[in-house]
Coordinates of C-alpha atoms and ligand atoms in Angstrom, one line a residue:
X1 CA 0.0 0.0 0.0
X2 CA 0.9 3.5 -1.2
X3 CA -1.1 5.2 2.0
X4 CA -2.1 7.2 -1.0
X5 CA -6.2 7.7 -2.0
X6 CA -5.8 5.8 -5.2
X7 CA -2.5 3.5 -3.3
X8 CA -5.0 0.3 -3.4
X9 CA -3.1 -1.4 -6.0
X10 CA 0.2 -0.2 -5.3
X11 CA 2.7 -2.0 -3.7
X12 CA 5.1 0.8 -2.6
X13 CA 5.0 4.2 -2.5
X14 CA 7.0 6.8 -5.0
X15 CA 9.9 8.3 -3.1
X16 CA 9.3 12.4 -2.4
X17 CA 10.9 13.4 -5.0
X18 CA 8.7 11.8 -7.5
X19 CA 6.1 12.8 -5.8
X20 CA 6.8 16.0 -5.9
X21 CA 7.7 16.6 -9.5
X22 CA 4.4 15.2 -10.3
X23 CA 2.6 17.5 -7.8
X24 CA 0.4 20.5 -8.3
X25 CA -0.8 21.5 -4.8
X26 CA 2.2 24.2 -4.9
X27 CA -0.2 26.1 -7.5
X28 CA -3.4 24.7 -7.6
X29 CA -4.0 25.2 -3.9
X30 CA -5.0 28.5 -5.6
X31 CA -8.3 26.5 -7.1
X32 CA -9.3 25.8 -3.1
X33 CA -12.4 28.0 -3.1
X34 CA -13.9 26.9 -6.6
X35 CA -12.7 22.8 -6.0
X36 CA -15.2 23.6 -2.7
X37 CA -17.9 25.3 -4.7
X38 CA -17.7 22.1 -7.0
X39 CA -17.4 19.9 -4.2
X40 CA -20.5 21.4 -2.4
X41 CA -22.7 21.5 -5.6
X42 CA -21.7 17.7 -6.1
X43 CA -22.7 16.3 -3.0
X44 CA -25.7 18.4 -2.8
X45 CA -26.6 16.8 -6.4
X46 CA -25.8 13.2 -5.2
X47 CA -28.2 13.7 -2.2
X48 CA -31.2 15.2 -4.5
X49 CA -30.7 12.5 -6.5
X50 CA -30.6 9.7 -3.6
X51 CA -27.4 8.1 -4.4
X52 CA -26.6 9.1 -0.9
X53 CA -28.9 9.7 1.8
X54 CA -29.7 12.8 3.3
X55 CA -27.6 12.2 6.2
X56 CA -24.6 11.2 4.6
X57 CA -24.9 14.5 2.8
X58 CA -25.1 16.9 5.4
X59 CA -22.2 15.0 7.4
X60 CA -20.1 16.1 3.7
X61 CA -22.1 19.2 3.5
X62 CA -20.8 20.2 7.1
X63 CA -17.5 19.3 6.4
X64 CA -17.1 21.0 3.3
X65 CA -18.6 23.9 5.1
X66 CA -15.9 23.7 7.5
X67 CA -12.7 23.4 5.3
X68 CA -14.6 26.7 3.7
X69 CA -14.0 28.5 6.7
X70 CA -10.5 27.6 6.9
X71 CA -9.4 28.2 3.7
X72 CA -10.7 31.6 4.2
X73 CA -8.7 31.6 7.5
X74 CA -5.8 30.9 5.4
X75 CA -5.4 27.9 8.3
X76 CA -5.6 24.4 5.4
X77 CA -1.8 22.7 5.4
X78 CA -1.4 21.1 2.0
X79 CA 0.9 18.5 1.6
X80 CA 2.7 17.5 -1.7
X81 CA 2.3 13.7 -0.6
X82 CA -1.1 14.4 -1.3
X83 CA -0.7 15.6 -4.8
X84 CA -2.9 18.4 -5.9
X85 CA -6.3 20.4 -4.5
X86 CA -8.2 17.8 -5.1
X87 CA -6.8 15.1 -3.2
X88 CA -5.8 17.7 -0.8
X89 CA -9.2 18.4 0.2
X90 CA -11.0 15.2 0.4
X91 CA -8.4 13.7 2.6
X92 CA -8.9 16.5 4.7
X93 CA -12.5 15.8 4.6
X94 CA -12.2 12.1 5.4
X95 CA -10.0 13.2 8.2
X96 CA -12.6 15.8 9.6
X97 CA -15.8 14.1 9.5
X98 CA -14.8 10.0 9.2
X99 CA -14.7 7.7 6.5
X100 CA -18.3 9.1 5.0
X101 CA -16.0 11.7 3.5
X102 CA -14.9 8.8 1.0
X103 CA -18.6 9.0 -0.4
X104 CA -18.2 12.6 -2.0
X105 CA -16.4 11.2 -4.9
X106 CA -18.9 9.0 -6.2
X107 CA -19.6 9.7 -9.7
X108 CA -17.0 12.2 -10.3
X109 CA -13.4 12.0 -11.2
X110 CA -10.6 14.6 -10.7
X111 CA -10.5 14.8 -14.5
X112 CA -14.4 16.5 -14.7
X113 CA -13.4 17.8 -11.0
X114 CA -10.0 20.1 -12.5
X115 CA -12.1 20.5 -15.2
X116 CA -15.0 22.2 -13.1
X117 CA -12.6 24.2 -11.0
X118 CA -10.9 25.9 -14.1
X119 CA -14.3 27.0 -15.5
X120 CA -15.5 28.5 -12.1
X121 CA -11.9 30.0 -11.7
X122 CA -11.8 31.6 -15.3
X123 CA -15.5 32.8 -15.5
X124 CA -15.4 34.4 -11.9
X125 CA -11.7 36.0 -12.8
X126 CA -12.7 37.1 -16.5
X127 CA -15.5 39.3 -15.5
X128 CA -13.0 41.0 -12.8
X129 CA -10.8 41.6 -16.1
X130 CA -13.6 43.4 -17.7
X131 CA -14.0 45.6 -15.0
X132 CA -10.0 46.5 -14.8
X133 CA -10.4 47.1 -18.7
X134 CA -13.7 49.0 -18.3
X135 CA -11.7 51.6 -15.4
X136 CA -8.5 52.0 -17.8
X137 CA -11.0 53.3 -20.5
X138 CA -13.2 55.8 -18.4
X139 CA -9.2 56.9 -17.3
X140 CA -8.3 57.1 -21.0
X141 CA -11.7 59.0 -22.1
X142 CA -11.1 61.5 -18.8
X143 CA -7.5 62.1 -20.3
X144 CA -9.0 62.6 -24.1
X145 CA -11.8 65.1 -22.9
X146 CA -9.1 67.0 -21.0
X147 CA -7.0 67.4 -24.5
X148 CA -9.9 67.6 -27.4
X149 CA -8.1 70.3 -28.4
X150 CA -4.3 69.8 -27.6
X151 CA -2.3 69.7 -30.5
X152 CA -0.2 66.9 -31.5
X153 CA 1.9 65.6 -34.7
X154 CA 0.0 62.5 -35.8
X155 CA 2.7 60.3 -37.2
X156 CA 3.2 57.1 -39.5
X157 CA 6.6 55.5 -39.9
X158 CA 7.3 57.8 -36.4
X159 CA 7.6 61.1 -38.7
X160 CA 5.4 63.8 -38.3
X161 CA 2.1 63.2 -40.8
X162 CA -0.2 65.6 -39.9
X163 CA -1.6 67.5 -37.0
X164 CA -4.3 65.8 -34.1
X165 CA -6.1 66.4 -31.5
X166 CA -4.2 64.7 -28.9
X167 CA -7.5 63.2 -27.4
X168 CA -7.6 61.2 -30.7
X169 CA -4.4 59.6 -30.7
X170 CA -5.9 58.3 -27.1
X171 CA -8.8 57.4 -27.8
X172 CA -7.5 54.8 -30.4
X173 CA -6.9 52.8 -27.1
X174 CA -10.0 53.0 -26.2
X175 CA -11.4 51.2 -29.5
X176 CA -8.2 48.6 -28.6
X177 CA -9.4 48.1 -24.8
X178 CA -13.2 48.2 -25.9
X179 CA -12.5 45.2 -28.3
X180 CA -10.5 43.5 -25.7
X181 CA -13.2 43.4 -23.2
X182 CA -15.4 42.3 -25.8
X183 CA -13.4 39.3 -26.7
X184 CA -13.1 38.4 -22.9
X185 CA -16.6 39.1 -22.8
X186 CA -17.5 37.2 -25.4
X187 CA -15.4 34.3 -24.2
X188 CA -17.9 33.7 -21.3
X189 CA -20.2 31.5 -22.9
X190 CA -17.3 28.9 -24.0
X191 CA -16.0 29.3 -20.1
X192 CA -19.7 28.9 -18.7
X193 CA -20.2 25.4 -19.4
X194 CA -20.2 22.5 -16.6
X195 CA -17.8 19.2 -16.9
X196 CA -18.6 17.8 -13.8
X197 CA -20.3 14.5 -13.9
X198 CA -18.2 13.4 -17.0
X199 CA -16.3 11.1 -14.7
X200 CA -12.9 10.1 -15.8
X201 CA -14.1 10.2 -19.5
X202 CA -17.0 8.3 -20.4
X203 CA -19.6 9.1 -17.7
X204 CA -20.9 7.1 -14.9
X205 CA -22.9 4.5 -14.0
X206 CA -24.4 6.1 -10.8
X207 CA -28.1 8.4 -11.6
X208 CA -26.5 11.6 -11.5
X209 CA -28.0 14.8 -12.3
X210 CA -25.7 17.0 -14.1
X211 CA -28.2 19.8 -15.1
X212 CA -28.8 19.5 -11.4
X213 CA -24.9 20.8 -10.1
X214 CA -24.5 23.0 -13.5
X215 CA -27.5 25.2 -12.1
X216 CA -25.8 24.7 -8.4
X217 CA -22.4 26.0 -9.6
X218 CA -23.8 29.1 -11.8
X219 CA -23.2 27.3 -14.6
X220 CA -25.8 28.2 -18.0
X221 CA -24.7 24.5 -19.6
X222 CA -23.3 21.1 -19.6
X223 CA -21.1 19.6 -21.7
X224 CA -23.1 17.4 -24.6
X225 CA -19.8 14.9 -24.7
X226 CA -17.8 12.9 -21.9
X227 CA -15.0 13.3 -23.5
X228 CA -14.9 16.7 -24.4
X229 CA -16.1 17.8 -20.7
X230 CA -12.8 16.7 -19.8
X231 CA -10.1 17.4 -22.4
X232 CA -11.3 20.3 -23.5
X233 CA -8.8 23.4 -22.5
X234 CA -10.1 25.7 -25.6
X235 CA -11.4 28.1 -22.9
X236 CA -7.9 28.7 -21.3
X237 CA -6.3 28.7 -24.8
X238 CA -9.1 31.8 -25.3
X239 CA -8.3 33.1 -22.0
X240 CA -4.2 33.4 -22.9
X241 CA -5.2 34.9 -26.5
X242 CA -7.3 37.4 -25.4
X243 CA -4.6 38.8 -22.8
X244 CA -1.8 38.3 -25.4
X245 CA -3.9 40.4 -27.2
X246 CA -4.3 43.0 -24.5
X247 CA -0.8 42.8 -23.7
X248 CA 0.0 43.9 -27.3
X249 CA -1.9 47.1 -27.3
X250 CA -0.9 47.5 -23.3
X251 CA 2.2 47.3 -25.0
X252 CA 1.7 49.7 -27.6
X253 CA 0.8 52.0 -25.4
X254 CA 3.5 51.9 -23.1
X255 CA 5.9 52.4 -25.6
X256 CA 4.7 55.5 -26.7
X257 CA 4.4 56.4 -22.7
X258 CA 8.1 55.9 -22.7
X259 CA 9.0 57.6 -26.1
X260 CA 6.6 60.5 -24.8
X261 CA 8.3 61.0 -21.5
X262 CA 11.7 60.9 -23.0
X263 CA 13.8 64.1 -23.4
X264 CA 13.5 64.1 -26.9
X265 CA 9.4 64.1 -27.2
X266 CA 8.5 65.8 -23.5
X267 CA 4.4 65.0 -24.3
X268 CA 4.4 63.9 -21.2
X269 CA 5.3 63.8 -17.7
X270 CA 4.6 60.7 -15.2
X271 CA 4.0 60.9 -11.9
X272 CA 6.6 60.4 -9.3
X273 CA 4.5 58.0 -8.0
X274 CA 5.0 55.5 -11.4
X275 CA 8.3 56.3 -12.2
X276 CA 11.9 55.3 -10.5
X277 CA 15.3 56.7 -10.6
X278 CA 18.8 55.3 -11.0
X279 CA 21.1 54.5 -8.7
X280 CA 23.6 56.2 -10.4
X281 CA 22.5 59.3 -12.3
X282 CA 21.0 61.7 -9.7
X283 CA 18.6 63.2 -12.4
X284 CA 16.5 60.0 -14.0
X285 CA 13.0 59.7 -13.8
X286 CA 12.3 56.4 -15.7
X287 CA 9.6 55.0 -17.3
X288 CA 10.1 51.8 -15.4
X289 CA 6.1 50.5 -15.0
X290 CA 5.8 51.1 -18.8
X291 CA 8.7 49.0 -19.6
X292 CA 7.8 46.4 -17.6
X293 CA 4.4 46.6 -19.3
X294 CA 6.3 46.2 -22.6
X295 CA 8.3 43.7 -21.1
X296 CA 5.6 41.1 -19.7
X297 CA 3.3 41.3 -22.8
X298 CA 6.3 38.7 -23.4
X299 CA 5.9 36.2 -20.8
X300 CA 1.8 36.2 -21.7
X301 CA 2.4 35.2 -25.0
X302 CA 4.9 32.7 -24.2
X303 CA 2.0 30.9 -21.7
X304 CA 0.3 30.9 -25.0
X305 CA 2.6 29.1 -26.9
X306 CA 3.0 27.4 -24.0
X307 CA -0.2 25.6 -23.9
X308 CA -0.9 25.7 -27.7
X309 CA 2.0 23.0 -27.6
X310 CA 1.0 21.3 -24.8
X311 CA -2.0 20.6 -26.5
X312 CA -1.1 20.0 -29.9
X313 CA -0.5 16.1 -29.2
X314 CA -2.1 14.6 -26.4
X315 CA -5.0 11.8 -27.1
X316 CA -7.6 11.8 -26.0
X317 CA -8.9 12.3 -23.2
X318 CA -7.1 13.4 -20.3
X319 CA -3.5 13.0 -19.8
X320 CA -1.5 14.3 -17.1
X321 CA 0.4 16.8 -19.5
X322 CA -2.7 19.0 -18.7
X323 CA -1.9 19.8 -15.3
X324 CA 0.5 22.0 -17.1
X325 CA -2.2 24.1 -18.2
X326 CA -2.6 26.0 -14.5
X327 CA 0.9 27.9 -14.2
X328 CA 0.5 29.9 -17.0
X329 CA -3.3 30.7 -16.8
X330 CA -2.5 31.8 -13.5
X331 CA 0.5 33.6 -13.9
X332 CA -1.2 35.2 -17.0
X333 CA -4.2 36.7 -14.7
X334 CA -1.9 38.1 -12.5
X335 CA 0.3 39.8 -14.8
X336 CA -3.0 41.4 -17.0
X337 CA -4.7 42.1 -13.8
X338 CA -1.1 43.9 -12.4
X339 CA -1.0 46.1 -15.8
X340 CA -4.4 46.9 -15.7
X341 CA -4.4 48.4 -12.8
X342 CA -0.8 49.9 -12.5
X343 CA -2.0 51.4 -16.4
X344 CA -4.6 53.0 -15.3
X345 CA -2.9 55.0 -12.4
X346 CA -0.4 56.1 -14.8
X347 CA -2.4 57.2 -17.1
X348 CA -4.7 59.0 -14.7
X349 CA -1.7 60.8 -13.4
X350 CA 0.5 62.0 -15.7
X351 CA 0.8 65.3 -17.0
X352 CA 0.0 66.2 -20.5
X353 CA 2.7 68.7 -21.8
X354 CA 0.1 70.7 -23.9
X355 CA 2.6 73.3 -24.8
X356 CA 5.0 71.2 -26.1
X357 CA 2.4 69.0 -27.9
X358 CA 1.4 72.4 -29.1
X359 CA 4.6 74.1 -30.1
X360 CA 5.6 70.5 -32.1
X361 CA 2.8 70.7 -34.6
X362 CA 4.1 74.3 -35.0
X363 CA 7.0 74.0 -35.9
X364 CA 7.2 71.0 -38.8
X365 CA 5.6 70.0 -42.1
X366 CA 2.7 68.3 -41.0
X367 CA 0.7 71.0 -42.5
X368 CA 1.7 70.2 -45.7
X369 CA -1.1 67.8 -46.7
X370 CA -3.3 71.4 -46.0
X371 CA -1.2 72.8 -48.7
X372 CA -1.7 69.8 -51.4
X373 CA -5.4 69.8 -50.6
X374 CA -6.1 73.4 -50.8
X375 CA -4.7 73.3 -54.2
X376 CA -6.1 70.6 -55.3
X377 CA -9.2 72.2 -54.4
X378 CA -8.2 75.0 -56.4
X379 CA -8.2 72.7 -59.4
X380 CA -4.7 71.7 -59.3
X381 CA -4.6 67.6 -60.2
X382 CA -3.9 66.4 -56.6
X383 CA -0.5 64.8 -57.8
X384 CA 0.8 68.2 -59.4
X385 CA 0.2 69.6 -56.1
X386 CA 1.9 67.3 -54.3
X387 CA 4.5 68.1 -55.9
X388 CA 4.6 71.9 -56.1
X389 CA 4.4 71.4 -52.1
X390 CA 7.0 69.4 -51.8
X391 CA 9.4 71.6 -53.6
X392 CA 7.7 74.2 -51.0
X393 CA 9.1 72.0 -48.5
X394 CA 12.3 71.6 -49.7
X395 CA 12.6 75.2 -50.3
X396 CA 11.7 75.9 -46.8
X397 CA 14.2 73.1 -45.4
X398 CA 16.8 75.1 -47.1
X399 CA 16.2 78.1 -45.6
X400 CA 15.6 76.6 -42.2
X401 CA 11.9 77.9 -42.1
X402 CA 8.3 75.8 -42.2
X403 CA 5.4 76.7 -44.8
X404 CA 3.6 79.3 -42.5
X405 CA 7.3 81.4 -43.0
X406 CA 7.1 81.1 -46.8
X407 CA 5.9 84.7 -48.1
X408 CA 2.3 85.0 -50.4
X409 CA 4.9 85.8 -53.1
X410 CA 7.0 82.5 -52.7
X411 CA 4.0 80.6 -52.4
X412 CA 3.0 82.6 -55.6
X413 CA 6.0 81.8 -57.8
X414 CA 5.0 78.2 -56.7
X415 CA 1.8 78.5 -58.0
X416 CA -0.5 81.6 -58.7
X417 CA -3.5 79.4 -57.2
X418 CA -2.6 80.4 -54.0
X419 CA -3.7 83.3 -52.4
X420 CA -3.7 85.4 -49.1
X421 CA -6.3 82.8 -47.4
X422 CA -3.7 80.1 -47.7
X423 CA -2.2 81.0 -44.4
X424 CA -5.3 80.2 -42.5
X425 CA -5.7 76.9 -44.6
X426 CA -2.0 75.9 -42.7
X427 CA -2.8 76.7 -39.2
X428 CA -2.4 73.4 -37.4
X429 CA -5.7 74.0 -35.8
X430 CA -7.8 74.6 -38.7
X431 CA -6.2 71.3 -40.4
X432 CA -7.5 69.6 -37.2
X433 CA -10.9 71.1 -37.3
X434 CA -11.5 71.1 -40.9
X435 CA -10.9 66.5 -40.7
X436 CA -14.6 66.1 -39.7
X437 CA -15.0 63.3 -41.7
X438 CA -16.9 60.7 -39.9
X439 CA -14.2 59.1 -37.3
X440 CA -11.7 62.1 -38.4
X441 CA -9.5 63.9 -35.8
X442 CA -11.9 67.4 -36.5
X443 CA -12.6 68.8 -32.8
X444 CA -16.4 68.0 -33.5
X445 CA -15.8 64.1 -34.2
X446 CA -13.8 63.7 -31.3
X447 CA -16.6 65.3 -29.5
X448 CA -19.0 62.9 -30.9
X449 CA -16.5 59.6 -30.4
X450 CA -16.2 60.4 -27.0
X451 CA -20.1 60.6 -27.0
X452 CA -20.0 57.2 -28.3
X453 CA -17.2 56.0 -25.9
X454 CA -19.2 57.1 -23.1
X455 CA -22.4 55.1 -24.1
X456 CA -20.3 52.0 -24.6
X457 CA -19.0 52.4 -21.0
X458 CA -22.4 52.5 -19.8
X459 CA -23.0 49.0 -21.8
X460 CA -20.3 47.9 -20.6
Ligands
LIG501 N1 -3.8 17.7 -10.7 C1 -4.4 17.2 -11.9 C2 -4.4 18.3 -12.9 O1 -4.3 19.4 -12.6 C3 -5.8 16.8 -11.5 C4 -6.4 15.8 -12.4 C5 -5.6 14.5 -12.2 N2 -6.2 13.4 -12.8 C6 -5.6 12.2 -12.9 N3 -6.2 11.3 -13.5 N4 -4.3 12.1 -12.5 O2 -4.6 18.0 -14.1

């Protein structure tokens, strides 16, 4: 004998260090609360259904309720001889309220029992991910209302294209973060589906009633197939795409925190409060949350890839190589939920250098689409134009001047199209204001994409 739950048919036990390489209790103790839930809805189903009596019910029941408490209590000592949560807890069980305990596992397996535990874990986690998501984004549309109309050099390729409104360029997050949540969201449905009473793999003899614990657990469904119920890790895959995916534009958008804080942009200034120094230049102030933020999109795309591969040859139906499907999901939930939050306080407090913002779309060509359109307006085929305003351009480069310098009768000998009311057509502001195309940077659409923003936040 093993001394182990399952040690019937062994003859000797594994030595530690066996058992502890093939031990998950070191992270899946993190499961105890839903393993309980399961556990509760379970034995409440078996006693509904009379395959144990009443008594023998609340004796489990009681028990369960107990261990409840003391996980809560942070007072349950788990010990790697005992594996993982699972047979953590009903050993505990047997050991609290007698050999009755033993009774809570019939009809159930730890493969539907994991199973159960990941889909309560995910669906009660991904809905506190929506609501870190849904904070950043009221943050982000606070910041953009505070800077409809600061001033900003739009770019592409990182050189200045044309002029914004700086609450544009962040609301573009916004749109990112709003499809993120949806796609967490969305993922719900696939998460809120109940595996318990698949058994090992093929079901069970025993009159169970698996409709019966679904509705106990919260959950809107079972699983039509055994098999499935128990193999099936699609919803964690989900779960790592989605925050891979949130990583990228959290990662997006730290890197322009950190190109926009730099010396050599000054857009913006963080907070003391997310920023550290060096320990040897007196007079850093580094974007250190940001980076990191850049840094750990990494490590959520490599849990990914981690259990894509995993996955990618194992037959059916369970097989231990799934066990490996916890650290990651984990580890994933805490570094999205981490960024999240530490984004949004960074966001919320840093200071938006409108004057620079402001002085930067003065003093460069990206006003010199204005130029092309307004004589292409004038008739001018738009390509001729283009041209004419880039020889502007380079004439101006020359003379180490931008196009609002140029004199009318430069701008003439360019082209006798233009006249006086060109300089107005250049302003940086009026080439903001005059992009009201629908989603356009024009003061007035930002105005109404905000709107919009706002109602989706109320939607959630
Ligand atoms: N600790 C295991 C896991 O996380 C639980 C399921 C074990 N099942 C088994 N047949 N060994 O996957």
């Amino acid at each position: 004998m093993s001394g182990k739950l399952w040690g019937g048919r062994f003859q000797k036990s594994a030595e530690q260090w066996v058992d502890e390489f093939g031990a998950s209790i070191g992270f899946d103790q993190q499961l105890v609360t839903e393993d309980l839930e399961g556990s509760i809805a379970h034995v409440t189903m078996l006693g509904e259904t009379g395959i144990l009596s009443k008594e023998e019910v609340n004796t489990i029941k009681d028990g369960l309720e107990q261990l409840k408490v003391k996980a809560h209590n942070n007072e349950l000592t788990f010990s790697v001889a005992n594996e993982d949560i699972h047979l953590n807890l009903e050993k505990m069980l047997i050991d609290l309220v007698g050999p009755v305990g033993g009774k809570l596992h019939t009809g159930r397996s730890r493969n539907d029992q994991v199973a159960t535990d990941m889909h309560l874990f995910l669906k009660k986690r991904v809905k506190e991910v929506v609501e870190l998501i849904a904070k950043f984004q009221e943050t982000i549309v606070e910041k953009a209302e505070a800077n409809i109309d600061t001033l900003a050099p739009g770019y592409t390729h990182l050189q200045r294209a044309q002029p914004i409104s700086f609450a544009h360029h962040l609301m573009t997050y916004f749109w990112m973060l709003q499809r993120d949540k949806e796609r967490f969201n969305e993922s719900v449905k696939r998460i809120d589906i109940s595996p318990l009473g698949a058994g090992a793999l093929a079901g069970t003899t025993f009159p169970i009633d698996r409709e019966l614990s679904a509705k106990l657990m919260g959950f809107s469904n079972v699983y039509q197939n055994s098999m499935d119920a128990v193999s099936d890790r699609d919803f964690i895959v989900e779960f790592l795409s989605n925050s891979s995916l949130l990583m990228a534009h959290l990662s997006r958008f730290a890197e322009e925190i950190i190109l926009w804080s730099s010396e050599e942009f000054k857009f913006v200034e963080l907070d003391d409060a997310f920023s550290t120094g060096s320990s040897i230049m007196p007079q850093k102030k580094n974007p250190d949350m940001a980076e990191l933020i850049r840094g750990k999109a990494g490590r959520v795309y490599g849990n990914l890839m981690g259990l894509l591969t995993v996955l990618k040859g194992i037959p059916l139906a369970y097989n231990k190589d799934m066990q490996e499907d916890k650290e990651g999901m984990f580890d994933t939930l805490h570094t999205i939920v981490g960024a999240l939050k530490i984004f949004e306080g960074m966001v919320r407090t840093m200071t938006v250098s409108k004057d620079t913002l402001n002085k930067a779309v003065h003093q460069d060509f990206s006003n010199a689409t204005e130029l092309a359109d307004y004589l292409a307006t004038k008739g001018m085929p738009f390509r001729e134009a283009h041209a004419v305003t880039g020889k502007l351009v380079f004439l101006c480069i020359q003379r180490g001047i931008y196009l609002l310098d140029l004199s009318l009768e430069d701008l003439q000998e360019a082209s006798n199209l233009i006249e006086a009311d060109v300089y107005d057509v250049l302003a940086p502001e009026a080439a903001v204001k005059r992009r009201h195309s629908l989603g356009g940077t024009g003061f007035d659409q930002v105005k109404i994409q905000i709107a919009n923003a706002k109602e989706k936040l109320t939607l959630n």
